């Protein structure tokens, strides 16, 4: 009896790959990933999606271990930033796919060879707890001695968006590495991902923070005591691209998934979840300024990829993080 | 204790013993050996250059220091709390002792990451509970638990039950007459305790302290949840962060770290064994009646105090967890108009990862319990009947995978199974690597109760069956199994409980689709989904409590010493 139970339990556990299942690795928050998958399944009832969520860095480490072991799991990746995917494309780990939907996108938002396509715009700005006296308006307000020990930010060693944020701000003439040095002197805490940073701000443990826009704006709508600011210098941005692995077992299913995410229908889901859609002419979610009013800071993916390791090392040195 | 005869065995028994013993040794000791080999080789040659390099890194040294500090002071907190409770419960005439003991056991059974999660919900400016009561500290106050002190406090609470249990067992071995003699000679309460009871319990206190230190050293859940946000790494969390951030490329490096943790742990284990062997103070007299020194007028205040402590370490954090799981977004106070079951429905009904993790944890826990039962029953019986040199050696070493920190075992398992010998296959990233790790880790949890119950069996039973011509299999089936079934059942429940909640091993071994419940809670909190993490943690606490109540209800059928909170 016991053994029968065990075997059935293991049979249940063994991921019996259906004829049409795609495996997705994503760094979206759990609830969003589920909503994305649900919408895709509603549009494609005969394709099933299995998905795994983790921070970009950890997810990539896991994927690298799988590749080394000769058994990469995912068909599709939907992760924070183009830099990571550009690196993977250069290593020959991605399949090129020219989605017909790409015609409705700014050419800066997808790889010319079709290795990856952006799905949304996620900017990083300033979040603050509504319990404070004066609202910050500029990045420099966070390095001000008056807020010493009151600032939280995600670690670039963990979050893809944070690494791009670091590359963007340090590449800015008026801010540069000097800005991060001031933050470190100001005891800004850089640990974990955006989720933990938002938590610290919403809870009032650290009243000021740098965080991705949707977390703050969405939770504010739910009643969290926070406000989000687009600083005067502009915001850094990532575009959450989707890509197909070169080792994908189900290429057709993966292409369907990419097409769906880029379609008007898929972009409506993005809007509904509270993100700025990447597709042209889609509008913005409630609580956001009009898209043309959002000032994006300059950012060069090629440079960011080249400097990624050096940036991480320099950051570790400044913030003494492991 | 029955006297063993070497000629009671048969050839089939010897054959079966060797077979099972080989399986058991492969499971439990091979990984540890493999790790040792990794530590002393460098690029396939024997050498310690890499080891020296890793041990000289500042991050290693600071993590070692943090590990020793948190485990050391955490043990101190455990000793103070656990021994105060043990002395009062074992020696005085407190009322409702059984209920008190049961409540004290709960922290040991609740996984550390849930302990950490629940405490962070009641402290700091973020506390939904304090916000709701309007008592939250001002904006910008740090979360006090994100510090060495926070880790120490929670490690202390998490492991106080270990001290409580070992000390109480030691106290129960003290004959009533000794205390009575002291009292007749005119020693009053405190003096009796200090001059008579205390010296007699020192060995068990020392043994309990050593094992608590080793357990605290290997704890991952608490320093991970409280230390990582503060940038405070202990050895286990350092291994986790290196492996999670860099993948298997740093395997050689983390192996050295794992050996370092192992070395500290083994020192602790040897200390514990030393004191355990000194524990057999030969006291004359039966321990029929438990001691009951009357507390007199102090009884009620003492009882109130003890229950207040239980309330603080058990009930309050659970309320915090519950409050957090019922708000729509983080930082919202809990009021009638804000209360929502959103997090509960999302995590329990919509997130496939939860369903998957429930299936995984449940399957792994049931599977481990079943397989270990099949292995341990015959093995314990055969080792009892035909002790060989090999089986004695195994007996003294089989606690290692359980006593060693989980991180050490995980790294050992990765080394052993990442490339299966003679094939191209790997078990890394599959559910099986977690399963084998669980078998190794919980082998002792199953084996010891079964062994204890078989020691109490009269060998004449089996011999009688043998005389009338019963085969080995028949004797096992009709005599040994029915008689040791209750102990095996208790062992199985313990294995199930610990495996179901396990995080340390699976944190390093999980992969897509093989998440365990511990991993899911840790990851949910890590990604800022605190309300969901709290809802899932609450669910697991309820499951654990239900299982504990079940064990409690069945406890009358188990032999003495099987249910951990009823020794």
Tab-separated table of C-alpha atoms in Angstrom, chain A:
chain	number	residue	atom	x	y	z
A	1	UNK	CA	0.000	0.000	0.000
A	2	UNK	CA	2.720	2.443	1.080
A	3	UNK	CA	4.754	1.684	-2.005
A	4	UNK	CA	1.756	2.222	-4.244
A	5	UNK	CA	1.288	5.593	-2.570
A	6	UNK	CA	4.916	6.460	-3.116
A	7	UNK	CA	4.972	5.496	-6.735
A	8	UNK	CA	1.817	7.469	-7.436
A	9	UNK	CA	3.263	10.444	-5.612
A	10	UNK	CA	6.392	10.277	-7.712
A	11	UNK	CA	4.387	9.695	-10.841
A	12	UNK	CA	2.505	12.886	-10.043
A	13	UNK	CA	5.751	14.716	-9.470
A	14	UNK	CA	7.516	13.622	-12.602
A	15	UNK	CA	6.724	16.475	-14.939
A	16	UNK	CA	4.961	14.456	-17.564
A	17	UNK	CA	5.614	16.658	-20.534
A	18	UNK	CA	2.390	16.833	-22.490
A	19	UNK	CA	2.594	16.872	-26.239
A	20	UNK	CA	2.160	20.625	-26.135
A	21	UNK	CA	3.737	22.110	-23.037
A	22	UNK	CA	6.154	24.991	-22.916
A	23	UNK	CA	8.410	25.706	-19.968
A	24	UNK	CA	8.884	29.351	-19.038
A	25	UNK	CA	11.559	30.892	-16.806
A	26	UNK	CA	10.563	34.349	-15.661
A	27	UNK	CA	11.570	37.020	-13.171
A	28	UNK	CA	8.067	38.551	-13.031
A	29	UNK	CA	6.373	38.554	-9.613
A	30	UNK	CA	4.416	35.320	-9.000
A	31	UNK	CA	0.945	36.768	-9.408
A	32	UNK	CA	1.835	38.542	-12.674
A	33	UNK	CA	3.470	35.467	-14.125
A	34	UNK	CA	0.311	33.529	-13.365
A	35	UNK	CA	-1.873	36.191	-14.985
A	36	UNK	CA	0.307	36.210	-18.101
A	37	UNK	CA	0.143	32.434	-18.366
A	38	UNK	CA	-3.609	32.368	-17.740
A	39	UNK	CA	-4.246	34.898	-20.511
A	40	UNK	CA	-2.027	32.944	-22.909
A	41	UNK	CA	-3.802	29.702	-22.087
A	42	UNK	CA	-7.197	31.323	-22.626
A	43	UNK	CA	-6.060	32.343	-26.106
A	44	UNK	CA	-4.301	29.018	-26.792
A	45	UNK	CA	-6.321	26.373	-24.947
A	46	UNK	CA	-4.273	23.428	-26.206
A	47	UNK	CA	-0.866	24.685	-25.054
A	48	UNK	CA	0.070	24.256	-21.410
A	49	UNK	CA	2.675	26.400	-19.646
A	50	UNK	CA	4.876	25.337	-16.756
A	51	UNK	CA	6.742	28.224	-15.194
A	52	UNK	CA	9.381	29.008	-12.622
A	53	UNK	CA	10.052	32.365	-10.989
A	54	UNK	CA	13.238	33.686	-9.401
A	55	UNK	CA	15.374	36.829	-9.406
A	56	UNK	CA	17.135	37.309	-12.770
A	57	UNK	CA	20.623	36.601	-11.442
A	58	UNK	CA	19.619	33.447	-9.592
A	59	UNK	CA	17.498	32.284	-12.503
A	60	UNK	CA	20.457	32.656	-14.862
A	61	UNK	CA	22.765	30.806	-12.461
A	62	UNK	CA	20.260	27.970	-12.360
A	63	UNK	CA	19.986	27.963	-16.147
A	64	UNK	CA	23.772	27.920	-16.527
A	65	UNK	CA	23.986	24.950	-14.170
A	66	UNK	CA	21.344	23.177	-16.248
A	67	UNK	CA	23.199	23.935	-19.479
A	68	UNK	CA	26.417	22.572	-17.948
A	69	UNK	CA	24.602	19.443	-16.862
A	70	UNK	CA	23.356	19.183	-20.459
A	71	UNK	CA	19.715	19.519	-19.536
A	72	UNK	CA	18.375	23.066	-19.910
A	73	UNK	CA	14.721	23.100	-18.902
A	74	UNK	CA	13.100	26.234	-20.362
A	75	UNK	CA	11.754	26.820	-23.856
A	76	UNK	CA	11.049	30.498	-23.262
A	77	UNK	CA	12.645	33.184	-21.114
A	78	UNK	CA	10.777	36.281	-19.977
A	79	UNK	CA	13.237	38.217	-17.845
A	80	UNK	CA	13.936	41.774	-16.828
A	81	UNK	CA	16.522	43.089	-19.215
A	82	UNK	CA	17.872	42.964	-22.756
A	83	UNK	CA	21.484	43.005	-21.523
A	84	UNK	CA	21.295	39.497	-20.105
A	85	UNK	CA	19.630	38.239	-23.275
A	86	UNK	CA	22.099	40.057	-25.533
A	87	UNK	CA	24.851	38.151	-23.732
A	88	UNK	CA	23.007	34.883	-24.219
A	89	UNK	CA	22.394	35.620	-27.896
A	90	UNK	CA	26.135	36.216	-28.368
A	91	UNK	CA	26.822	32.858	-26.707
A	92	UNK	CA	24.485	31.160	-29.187
A	93	UNK	CA	21.967	30.161	-26.534
A	94	UNK	CA	18.945	31.795	-28.196
A	95	UNK	CA	16.914	31.034	-31.302
A	96	UNK	CA	16.154	33.883	-33.706
A	97	UNK	CA	12.461	34.402	-34.386
A	98	UNK	CA	11.068	37.303	-36.401
A	99	UNK	CA	7.636	37.785	-34.870
A	100	UNK	CA	5.080	39.263	-37.292
A	101	UNK	CA	3.858	41.448	-34.402
A	102	UNK	CA	7.189	43.308	-34.272
A	103	UNK	CA	5.942	45.739	-36.943
A	104	UNK	CA	4.005	47.567	-34.219
A	105	UNK	CA	7.107	48.171	-32.101
A	106	UNK	CA	9.835	50.786	-32.081
A	107	UNK	CA	12.871	49.100	-33.618
A	108	UNK	CA	14.914	49.938	-30.512
A	109	UNK	CA	12.711	47.542	-28.551
A	110	UNK	CA	13.690	44.265	-30.221
A	111	UNK	CA	16.840	42.652	-31.519
A	112	UNK	CA	17.265	43.132	-35.268
A	113	UNK	CA	17.986	39.410	-35.656
A	114	UNK	CA	14.867	38.487	-33.706
A	115	UNK	CA	16.704	37.008	-30.710
A	116	UNK	CA	14.468	38.839	-28.240
A	117	UNK	CA	11.460	41.172	-28.186
A	118	UNK	CA	10.606	43.676	-25.450
A	119	UNK	CA	7.168	43.297	-23.880
A	120	UNK	CA	6.828	46.284	-21.563
A	121	UNK	CA	8.539	49.317	-20.180
A	122	UNK	CA	9.536	49.131	-16.513
A	123	UNK	CA	11.123	52.289	-15.204
A	124	UNK	CA	13.003	52.672	-11.937
A	125	UNK	CA	12.229	55.834	-10.034
A	126	UNK	CA	11.905	56.982	-6.436
A	127	UNK	CA	9.377	55.581	-4.011
A	128	UNK	CA	8.719	57.136	-0.626
A	129	UNK	CA	6.544	56.444	2.382
A	130	UNK	CA	3.727	58.987	2.712
A	131	UNK	CA	4.661	59.500	6.361
A	132	UNK	CA	7.630	61.764	5.480
A	133	UNK	CA	7.717	65.581	5.474
A	134	UNK	CA	9.044	66.606	2.052
A	135	UNK	CA	8.792	64.573	-1.109
A	136	UNK	CA	12.029	63.919	-3.060
A	137	UNK	CA	12.098	65.163	-6.667
A	138	UNK	CA	15.630	64.355	-7.834
A	139	UNK	CA	18.026	61.396	-7.593
A	140	UNK	CA	20.320	63.661	-5.581
A	141	UNK	CA	17.708	63.889	-2.815
A	142	UNK	CA	18.570	60.281	-1.924
A	143	UNK	CA	22.271	61.000	-1.425
A	144	UNK	CA	21.495	63.985	0.779
A	145	UNK	CA	22.943	63.686	4.300
A	146	UNK	CA	19.485	64.475	5.716
A	147	UNK	CA	18.244	61.008	4.723
A	148	UNK	CA	21.276	59.068	5.977
A	149	UNK	CA	20.336	55.457	6.717
A	150	UNK	CA	16.799	55.978	5.382
A	151	UNK	CA	17.250	54.708	1.814
A	152	UNK	CA	16.788	51.218	0.389
A	153	UNK	CA	17.527	49.995	-3.122
A	154	UNK	CA	17.684	46.646	-4.911
A	155	UNK	CA	21.088	45.046	-5.328
A	156	UNK	CA	22.517	44.833	-8.857
A	157	UNK	CA	24.000	41.513	-7.794
A	158	UNK	CA	20.478	40.144	-7.572
A	159	UNK	CA	18.164	42.119	-9.836
A	160	UNK	CA	18.588	42.654	-13.567
A	161	UNK	CA	16.685	45.923	-13.406
A	162	UNK	CA	18.965	47.183	-10.647
A	163	UNK	CA	22.082	46.379	-12.666
A	164	UNK	CA	20.724	48.386	-15.608
A	165	UNK	CA	19.752	51.152	-13.223
A	166	UNK	CA	23.333	51.239	-11.970
A	167	UNK	CA	24.689	51.269	-15.539
A	168	UNK	CA	22.303	54.097	-16.502
A	169	UNK	CA	22.993	56.338	-13.500
A	170	UNK	CA	26.764	55.781	-13.476
A	171	UNK	CA	26.785	56.508	-17.224
A	172	UNK	CA	25.021	59.835	-16.628
A	173	UNK	CA	27.351	62.847	-16.704
A	174	UNK	CA	25.783	64.670	-13.785
A	175	UNK	CA	25.540	61.588	-11.521
A	176	UNK	CA	28.210	59.007	-12.379
A	177	UNK	CA	29.986	56.735	-9.886
A	178	UNK	CA	30.325	59.688	-7.546
A	179	UNK	CA	26.596	59.426	-6.937
A	180	UNK	CA	26.839	55.773	-5.882
A	181	UNK	CA	29.798	56.610	-3.643
A	182	UNK	CA	27.632	59.212	-1.907
A	183	UNK	CA	24.829	56.646	-1.524
A	184	UNK	CA	27.238	54.182	0.074
A	185	UNK	CA	28.501	56.888	2.437
A	186	UNK	CA	24.888	57.634	3.232
A	187	UNK	CA	24.406	54.021	4.418
A	188	UNK	CA	21.882	53.269	1.678
A	189	UNK	CA	20.942	49.606	1.976
A	190	UNK	CA	21.285	47.568	-1.222
A	191	UNK	CA	20.093	44.042	-0.558
A	192	UNK	CA	17.937	41.583	-2.471
A	193	UNK	CA	15.461	42.530	-5.153
A	194	UNK	CA	12.797	45.155	-5.810
A	195	UNK	CA	10.260	43.251	-3.709
A	196	UNK	CA	12.288	43.539	-0.535
A	197	UNK	CA	13.079	47.196	-1.254
A	198	UNK	CA	9.417	48.035	-1.715
A	199	UNK	CA	8.618	46.206	1.522
A	200	UNK	CA	11.156	48.273	3.435
A	201	UNK	CA	9.640	51.517	2.106
A	202	UNK	CA	5.979	50.532	2.502
A	203	UNK	CA	6.691	49.379	6.038
A	204	UNK	CA	8.485	52.598	6.895
A	205	UNK	CA	11.652	50.781	7.867
A	206	UNK	CA	13.431	52.751	5.121
A	207	UNK	CA	11.109	55.618	4.078
A	208	UNK	CA	12.896	56.300	0.768
A	209	UNK	CA	13.833	53.900	-1.983
A	210	UNK	CA	14.649	53.273	-5.622
A	211	UNK	CA	12.160	50.823	-7.022
A	212	UNK	CA	10.455	49.714	-10.217
A	213	UNK	CA	7.399	51.837	-11.021
A	214	UNK	CA	4.633	49.226	-11.141
A	215	UNK	CA	5.294	47.830	-7.649
A	216	UNK	CA	4.819	51.239	-6.069
A	217	UNK	CA	1.943	52.445	-8.243
A	218	UNK	CA	0.022	49.186	-8.026
A	219	UNK	CA	0.373	48.819	-4.262
A	220	UNK	CA	-0.522	52.476	-3.754
A	221	UNK	CA	-3.822	51.714	-5.494
A	222	UNK	CA	-4.335	48.824	-3.036
A	223	UNK	CA	-3.828	51.162	-0.108
A	224	UNK	CA	-0.094	50.957	0.653
A	225	UNK	CA	1.150	54.223	2.182
A	226	UNK	CA	3.568	55.068	-0.667
A	227	UNK	CA	4.061	57.547	-3.511
A	228	UNK	CA	6.111	57.128	-6.697
A	229	UNK	CA	8.186	59.924	-8.233
A	230	UNK	CA	9.667	60.228	-11.705
A	231	UNK	CA	12.822	62.221	-10.799
A	232	UNK	CA	13.665	65.391	-12.700
A	233	UNK	CA	16.795	63.824	-14.290
A	234	UNK	CA	14.658	61.038	-15.781
A	235	UNK	CA	14.285	57.339	-15.032
A	236	UNK	CA	16.224	54.241	-16.019
A	237	UNK	CA	14.246	51.546	-17.763
A	238	UNK	CA	14.190	47.838	-18.581
A	239	UNK	CA	11.883	46.255	-21.101
A	240	UNK	CA	11.270	42.674	-19.937
A	241	UNK	CA	12.077	40.944	-23.223
A	242	UNK	CA	10.936	37.475	-24.211
A	243	UNK	CA	13.277	35.026	-25.975
A	244	UNK	CA	13.309	31.450	-27.207
A	245	UNK	CA	16.126	29.137	-26.129
A	246	UNK	CA	18.199	27.455	-28.823
A	247	UNK	CA	17.588	24.210	-26.940
A	248	UNK	CA	13.801	24.699	-26.879
A	249	UNK	CA	11.988	21.385	-27.104
A	250	UNK	CA	8.767	23.010	-28.259
A	251	UNK	CA	9.708	25.780	-30.682
A	252	UNK	CA	6.240	26.101	-32.143
A	253	UNK	CA	4.628	26.559	-28.730
A	254	UNK	CA	7.353	29.020	-27.800
A	255	UNK	CA	6.693	31.087	-30.941
A	256	UNK	CA	2.976	31.150	-30.122
A	257	UNK	CA	3.869	32.457	-26.674
A	258	UNK	CA	6.069	35.230	-28.106
A	259	UNK	CA	3.403	36.243	-30.651
A	260	UNK	CA	0.747	36.341	-27.948
A	261	UNK	CA	2.803	38.543	-25.625
A	262	UNK	CA	3.471	41.006	-28.456
A	263	UNK	CA	-0.115	41.007	-29.795
A	264	UNK	CA	-2.596	43.734	-28.875
A	265	UNK	CA	-4.409	41.218	-26.705
A	266	UNK	CA	-1.273	40.267	-24.822
A	267	UNK	CA	-0.311	43.911	-24.384
A	268	UNK	CA	-3.770	44.590	-22.909
A	269	UNK	CA	-2.889	42.106	-20.172
A	270	UNK	CA	0.316	44.057	-19.578
A	271	UNK	CA	-1.716	47.246	-19.251
A	272	UNK	CA	-4.228	45.574	-16.960
A	273	UNK	CA	-1.431	44.372	-14.650
A	274	UNK	CA	-0.280	47.964	-14.302
A	275	UNK	CA	2.765	48.092	-16.602
A	276	UNK	CA	3.515	50.435	-19.471
A	277	UNK	CA	3.041	48.307	-22.629
A	278	UNK	CA	5.921	48.297	-25.116
A	279	UNK	CA	3.616	48.188	-28.154
A	280	UNK	CA	2.808	51.445	-29.980
A	281	UNK	CA	-0.468	53.237	-29.272
A	282	UNK	CA	-1.464	51.297	-26.151
A	283	UNK	CA	-1.824	54.059	-23.509
A	284	UNK	CA	-0.590	53.779	-19.919
A	285	UNK	CA	-2.110	52.241	-16.769
A	286	UNK	CA	-3.974	54.333	-14.204
A	287	UNK	CA	-1.643	56.355	-11.985
A	288	UNK	CA	1.081	56.838	-14.610
A	289	UNK	CA	1.875	60.097	-16.427
A	290	UNK	CA	1.335	60.071	-20.200
A	291	UNK	CA	4.059	58.102	-21.952
A	292	UNK	CA	5.534	61.128	-23.732
A	293	UNK	CA	5.917	62.892	-20.355
A	294	UNK	CA	8.126	60.145	-18.932
A	295	UNK	CA	11.748	61.176	-19.403
A	296	UNK	CA	13.940	58.137	-20.108
A	297	UNK	CA	17.654	58.451	-19.330
A	298	UNK	CA	20.216	57.450	-21.973
A	299	UNK	CA	21.271	53.841	-21.897
A	300	UNK	CA	23.453	51.730	-24.173
A	301	UNK	CA	22.900	47.945	-23.840
A	302	UNK	CA	26.208	47.060	-25.544
A	303	UNK	CA	28.223	49.142	-23.066
A	304	UNK	CA	26.162	47.816	-20.170
A	305	UNK	CA	26.888	44.231	-21.215
A	306	UNK	CA	30.603	44.938	-21.598
A	307	UNK	CA	30.810	46.627	-18.182
A	308	UNK	CA	28.434	44.293	-16.299
A	309	UNK	CA	31.109	42.375	-14.366
A	310	UNK	CA	33.209	45.457	-13.671
A	311	UNK	CA	30.115	47.330	-12.477
A	312	UNK	CA	29.179	44.495	-10.125
A	313	UNK	CA	32.713	44.317	-8.745
A	314	UNK	CA	32.871	48.066	-8.204
A	315	UNK	CA	29.461	48.032	-6.540
A	316	UNK	CA	30.513	45.185	-4.230
A	317	UNK	CA	33.592	47.151	-3.265
A	318	UNK	CA	31.527	50.249	-2.439
A	319	UNK	CA	28.705	48.566	-0.589
A	320	UNK	CA	30.697	45.688	0.914
A	321	UNK	CA	28.031	43.239	-0.204
A	322	UNK	CA	28.815	39.596	-0.791
